[in-house]
PDB file of C-alpha atoms in Angstrom:
ATOM      1  CA  MET A   1     182.127  -4.940  36.605  1.00 58.00           C
ATOM      2  CA  LEU A   2     184.741  -3.559  39.008  1.00 72.00           C
ATOM      3  CA  ASN A   3     184.026  -2.125  42.461  1.00 79.00           C
ATOM      4  CA  THR A   4     186.864  -0.686  44.588  1.00 81.00           C
ATOM      5  CA  GLN A   5     187.121   0.953  47.993  1.00 85.00           C
ATOM      6  CA  THR A   6     190.243   2.559  49.441  1.00 86.00           C
ATOM      7  CA  SER A   7     190.902   3.756  52.981  1.00 87.00           C
ATOM      8  CA  PRO A   8     191.966   7.426  53.164  1.00 87.00           C
ATOM      9  CA  GLY A   9     195.756   7.725  53.185  1.00 84.00           C
ATOM     10  CA  PHE A  10     196.323   4.132  52.012  1.00 89.00           C
ATOM     11  CA  ASN A  11     199.832   3.708  50.637  1.00 88.00           C
ATOM     12  CA  LEU A  12     200.869   0.230  49.515  1.00 91.00           C
ATOM     13  CA  GLY A  13     204.499   1.390  49.698  1.00 88.00           C
ATOM     14  CA  SER A  14     204.285   1.565  53.496  1.00 90.00           C
ATOM     15  CA  TYR A  15     203.927  -2.236  53.699  1.00 94.00           C
ATOM     16  CA  GLN A  16     206.750  -4.721  53.231  1.00 95.00           C
ATOM     17  CA  THR A  17     205.184  -8.161  53.700  1.00 96.00           C
ATOM     18  CA  PHE A  18     201.872  -9.886  53.004  1.00 96.00           C
ATOM     19  CA  GLY A  19     200.202 -13.177  53.823  1.00 95.00           C
ATOM     20  CA  PHE A  20     196.911 -14.862  52.977  1.00 94.00           C
ATOM     21  CA  MET A  21     193.941 -15.375  55.236  1.00 90.00           C
ATOM     22  CA  GLU A  22     191.893 -18.579  54.918  1.00 79.00           C
ATOM     23  CA  VAL A  23     189.879 -18.563  51.666  1.00 68.00           C
ATOM     24  CA  LYS A  24     186.096 -18.776  52.021  1.00 58.00           C
ATOM     25  CA  ALA A  25     184.222 -19.924  48.928  1.00 55.00           C
ATOM     26  CA  ASP A  26     180.439 -19.767  48.440  1.00 55.00           C
ATOM     27  CA  SER A  27     179.482 -21.931  45.529  1.00 54.00           C
ATOM     28  CA  SER A  28     175.683 -21.893  45.924  1.00 57.00           C
ATOM     29  CA  GLY A  29     175.530 -25.488  44.726  1.00 57.00           C
ATOM     30  CA  VAL A  30     178.175 -24.954  42.019  1.00 59.00           C
ATOM     31  CA  ASN A  31     181.466 -26.791  42.499  1.00 62.00           C
ATOM     32  CA  ILE A  32     184.497 -24.470  42.530  1.00 66.00           C
ATOM     33  CA  PRO A  33     187.610 -26.390  41.463  1.00 67.00           C
ATOM     34  CA  SER A  34     190.486 -25.973  43.935  1.00 72.00           C
ATOM     35  CA  GLU A  35     192.835 -25.082  41.067  1.00 75.00           C
ATOM     36  CA  TYR A  36     190.798 -21.884  40.496  1.00 77.00           C
ATOM     37  CA  LEU A  37     191.408 -20.834  44.098  1.00 82.00           C
ATOM     38  CA  ALA A  38     195.093 -21.730  43.846  1.00 84.00           C
ATOM     39  CA  SER A  39     195.364 -19.787  40.582  1.00 86.00           C
ATOM     40  CA  LEU A  40     193.683 -16.772  42.182  1.00 88.00           C
ATOM     41  CA  GLN A  41     196.133 -16.885  45.099  1.00 92.00           C
ATOM     42  CA  ARG A  42     199.116 -17.154  42.728  1.00 93.00           C
ATOM     43  CA  GLU A  43     197.923 -14.193  40.660  1.00 93.00           C
ATOM     44  CA  VAL A  44     197.331 -12.008  43.729  1.00 94.00           C
ATOM     45  CA  ALA A  45     200.755 -12.952  45.159  1.00 96.00           C
ATOM     46  CA  SER A  46     202.367 -12.103  41.823  1.00 95.00           C
ATOM     47  CA  GLN A  47     200.697  -8.679  41.707  1.00 94.00           C
ATOM     48  CA  LEU A  48     201.816  -7.845  45.261  1.00 95.00           C
ATOM     49  CA  LYS A  49     205.375  -9.061  44.614  1.00 95.00           C
ATOM     50  CA  GLN A  50     205.526  -6.887  41.476  1.00 93.00           C
ATOM     51  CA  ARG A  51     204.668  -3.957  43.739  1.00 92.00           C
ATOM     52  CA  GLY A  52     207.612  -4.681  46.065  1.00 92.00           C
ATOM     53  CA  LEU A  53     206.024  -6.783  48.821  1.00 94.00           C
ATOM     54  CA  THR A  54     207.367 -10.105  50.114  1.00 95.00           C
ATOM     55  CA  GLN A  55     205.132 -13.060  50.962  1.00 95.00           C
ATOM     56  CA  THR A  56     205.469 -14.465  54.484  1.00 93.00           C
ATOM     57  CA  THR A  57     203.487 -16.649  56.866  1.00 90.00           C
ATOM     58  CA  THR A  58     204.956 -15.056  60.001  1.00 91.00           C
ATOM     59  CA  GLU A  59     203.185 -11.864  61.083  1.00 92.00           C
ATOM     60  CA  PRO A  60     202.793 -10.162  57.688  1.00 95.00           C
ATOM     61  CA  ASP A  61     202.175  -6.396  57.580  1.00 94.00           C
ATOM     62  CA  LEU A  62     199.265  -6.868  55.194  1.00 95.00           C
ATOM     63  CA  LEU A  63     196.700  -9.673  55.296  1.00 95.00           C
ATOM     64  CA  VAL A  64     195.056 -10.671  52.017  1.00 95.00           C
ATOM     65  CA  ASN A  65     191.473 -11.875  52.258  1.00 92.00           C
ATOM     66  CA  LEU A  66     190.171 -13.555  49.092  1.00 89.00           C
ATOM     67  CA  GLY A  67     186.550 -14.324  48.379  1.00 83.00           C
ATOM     68  CA  VAL A  68     185.041 -16.347  45.552  1.00 81.00           C
ATOM     69  CA  VAL A  69     181.346 -16.687  44.710  1.00 79.00           C
ATOM     70  CA  VAL A  70     180.065 -18.725  41.763  1.00 80.00           C
ATOM     71  CA  GLN A  71     176.402 -18.763  40.798  1.00 82.00           C
ATOM     72  CA  GLU A  72     174.478 -20.637  38.131  1.00 83.00           C
ATOM     73  CA  LYS A  73     172.489 -18.125  36.048  1.00 83.00           C
ATOM     74  CA  THR A  74     169.754 -18.478  33.446  1.00 82.00           C
ATOM     75  CA  GLN A  75     169.817 -16.417  30.284  1.00 80.00           C
ATOM     76  CA  THR A  76     166.371 -15.425  29.028  1.00 78.00           C
ATOM     77  CA  ARG A  77     164.879 -13.409  26.222  1.00 77.00           C
ATOM     78  CA  GLN A  78     161.548 -11.718  25.721  1.00 74.00           C
ATOM     79  CA  THR A  79     159.299 -13.286  23.081  1.00 70.00           C
ATOM     80  CA  ASP A  80     158.596 -11.160  20.020  1.00 68.00           C
ATOM     81  CA  ILE A  81     155.411 -11.204  17.941  1.00 65.00           C
ATOM     82  CA  ARG A  82     157.491 -10.841  14.762  1.00 65.00           C
ATOM     83  CA  SER A  83     159.513 -14.018  15.327  1.00 67.00           C
ATOM     84  CA  ASP A  84     157.506 -16.195  17.748  1.00 63.00           C
ATOM     85  CA  PRO A  85     154.283 -17.906  16.570  1.00 62.00           C
ATOM     86  CA  PRO A  86     150.944 -17.346  18.313  1.00 60.00           C
ATOM     87  CA  TYR A  87     149.584 -20.112  20.536  1.00 58.00           C
ATOM     88  CA  TYR A  88     146.451 -22.054  19.505  1.00 51.00           C
ATOM     89  CA  MET A  89     143.857 -22.057  22.299  1.00 53.00           C
ATOM     90  CA  GLY A  90     141.115 -24.145  20.568  1.00 55.00           C
ATOM     91  CA  GLN A  91     138.047 -23.179  18.548  1.00 62.00           C
ATOM     92  CA  ARG A  92     140.274 -21.167  16.178  1.00 62.00           C
ATOM     93  CA  ARG A  93     141.354 -18.786  18.900  1.00 61.00           C
ATOM     94  CA  TYR A  94     144.913 -17.771  18.454  1.00 61.00           C
ATOM     95  CA  THR A  95     146.505 -15.581  21.079  1.00 59.00           C
ATOM     96  CA  TRP A  96     149.905 -14.104  21.624  1.00 56.00           C
ATOM     97  CA  LYS A  97     151.421 -12.621  24.730  1.00 64.00           C
ATOM     98  CA  SER A  98     154.926 -11.562  25.572  1.00 66.00           C
ATOM     99  CA  LYS A  99     156.840 -13.746  28.020  1.00 72.00           C
ATOM    100  CA  GLU A 100     160.402 -14.623  28.956  1.00 74.00           C
ATOM    101  CA  VAL A 101     161.828 -17.870  27.644  1.00 72.00           C
ATOM    102  CA  GLU A 102     165.036 -19.587  28.714  1.00 74.00           C
ATOM    103  CA  VAL A 103     167.738 -19.607  26.066  1.00 77.00           C
ATOM    104  CA  GLY A 104     170.716 -20.855  28.060  1.00 82.00           C
ATOM    105  CA  ARG A 105     172.507 -21.372  31.357  1.00 85.00           C
ATOM    106  CA  TYR A 106     175.886 -20.044  32.426  1.00 81.00           C
ATOM    107  CA  LYS A 107     178.046 -19.536  35.513  1.00 83.00           C
ATOM    108  CA  GLU A 108     178.918 -16.103  36.852  1.00 84.00           C
ATOM    109  CA  GLY A 109     181.838 -15.655  39.222  1.00 81.00           C
ATOM    110  CA  THR A 110     182.750 -12.834  41.591  1.00 83.00           C
ATOM    111  CA  ILE A 111     186.199 -12.503  43.116  1.00 85.00           C
ATOM    112  CA  SER A 112     186.991 -10.104  45.917  1.00 87.00           C
ATOM    113  CA  VAL A 113     190.376  -9.101  47.284  1.00 92.00           C
ATOM    114  CA  HIS A 114     190.618  -7.244  50.591  1.00 93.00           C
ATOM    115  CA  LEU A 115     193.896  -5.953  52.010  1.00 95.00           C
ATOM    116  CA  VAL A 116     193.858  -5.651  55.805  1.00 95.00           C
ATOM    117  CA  ASP A 117     196.423  -3.810  57.922  1.00 95.00           C
ATOM    118  CA  ARG A 118     197.289  -6.554  60.433  1.00 94.00           C
ATOM    119  CA  ALA A 119     198.549  -4.212  63.167  1.00 93.00           C
ATOM    120  CA  ARG A 120     195.338  -2.132  63.171  1.00 92.00           C
ATOM    121  CA  ASN A 121     193.046  -4.970  61.990  1.00 93.00           C
ATOM    122  CA  GLU A 122     191.581  -2.504  59.508  1.00 93.00           C
ATOM    123  CA  LEU A 123     190.543  -2.844  55.868  1.00 94.00           C
ATOM    124  CA  VAL A 124     192.772  -0.504  53.839  1.00 94.00           C
ATOM    125  CA  TRP A 125     191.844  -1.520  50.288  1.00 94.00           C
ATOM    126  CA  GLY A 126     189.292  -3.781  48.697  1.00 92.00           C
ATOM    127  CA  SER A 127     188.115  -4.542  45.210  1.00 91.00           C
ATOM    128  CA  GLU A 128     185.817  -7.016  43.530  1.00 89.00           C
ATOM    129  CA  ALA A 129     185.110  -8.014  39.970  1.00 85.00           C
ATOM    130  CA  GLU A 130     182.510 -10.228  38.392  1.00 85.00           C
ATOM    131  CA  SER A 131     182.460 -12.013  35.077  1.00 82.00           C
ATOM    132  CA  VAL A 132     180.892 -14.866  33.196  1.00 82.00           C
ATOM    133  CA  ILE A 133     182.977 -18.017  33.660  1.00 80.00           C
ATOM    134  CA  PRO A 134     184.067 -19.480  30.313  1.00 80.00           C
ATOM    135  CA  GLY A 135     183.335 -23.128  29.612  1.00 77.00           C
ATOM    136  CA  LYS A 136     186.914 -24.033  28.646  1.00 77.00           C
ATOM    137  CA  GLU A 137     189.531 -24.608  31.364  1.00 72.00           C
ATOM    138  CA  GLY A 138     192.293 -22.573  29.684  1.00 74.00           C
ATOM    139  CA  LYS A 139     189.975 -19.618  29.225  1.00 84.00           C
ATOM    140  CA  VAL A 140     189.108 -19.665  32.949  1.00 82.00           C
ATOM    141  CA  GLN A 141     192.788 -19.279  33.878  1.00 83.00           C
ATOM    142  CA  GLU A 142     193.128 -16.391  31.411  1.00 86.00           C
ATOM    143  CA  ARG A 143     190.031 -14.711  32.869  1.00 85.00           C
ATOM    144  CA  ILE A 144     191.401 -15.062  36.434  1.00 87.00           C
ATOM    145  CA  SER A 145     194.741 -13.512  35.385  1.00 88.00           C
ATOM    146  CA  ALA A 146     193.064 -10.620  33.552  1.00 87.00           C
ATOM    147  CA  GLY A 147     190.594 -10.049  36.394  1.00 86.00           C
ATOM    148  CA  VAL A 148     193.261  -9.898  39.114  1.00 90.00           C
ATOM    149  CA  GLU A 149     195.418  -7.594  36.992  1.00 90.00           C
ATOM    150  CA  LYS A 150     192.430  -5.294  36.512  1.00 88.00           C
ATOM    151  CA  LEU A 151     191.675  -5.334  40.252  1.00 88.00           C
ATOM    152  CA  PHE A 152     195.228  -4.355  41.147  1.00 89.00           C
ATOM    153  CA  SER A 153     195.360  -1.628  38.523  1.00 86.00           C
ATOM    154  CA  SER A 154     193.003   0.313  40.785  1.00 81.00           C
ATOM    155  CA  ILE A 155     195.475   0.418  43.718  1.00 84.00           C
ATOM    156  CA  PRO A 156     196.583   4.011  44.218  1.00 70.00           C
ATOM    157  CA  VAL A 157     200.268   4.485  43.455  1.00 64.00           C
ATOM    158  CA  THR A 158     201.959   6.767  45.980  1.00 59.00           C
ATOM    159  CA  GLY A 159     205.288   6.837  47.754  1.00 49.00           C
ATOM    160  CA  GLY A 160     208.415   4.999  46.702  1.00 43.00           C
ATOM    161  CA  VAL A 161     206.882   1.809  45.298  1.00 40.00           C
ATOM    162  CA  SER A 162     205.849   1.792  41.674  1.00 38.00           C
ATOM    163  CA  GLY A 163     202.522   0.176  40.793  1.00 37.00           C
ATOM    164  CA  LYS A 164     204.016  -1.163  37.593  1.00 35.00           C
ATOM    165  CA  PRO A 165     205.910  -4.454  37.263  1.00 35.00           C
TER     166      PRO A 165
END
């Protein structure tokens, strides 16, 4: 899922530098490895550099605010009379009723990227994406790269800076 908001008249080409704000992570009891946050920052920096911006720590034109939320989720399914046996209640009374049963657990992650005009202290562009987090480490890195690329594909391309690498 991808959700994007853009300030009217936003033009990435009117900015020359960017810098990162402090990352806030809400893990809701799920540990977020620091390498995921570092990977997210690297991917965002790469996307902005491809669009002609330079990273700086001294008064950047554009501030990048990253957010990460990871939640443990439970996958369920509805029981089906065709595949699930009836329950024995005693005295030869069999009954069946539909209910939800747990079939698995997984982690779902949401990343958000907000670009803030530092001079006006105003949000000019923001986007967020959510996805199931794969169990294998290498797959997580791939998912972060693909997710950030998808987020930045929604930046409007206007002016002299091309949105393509």
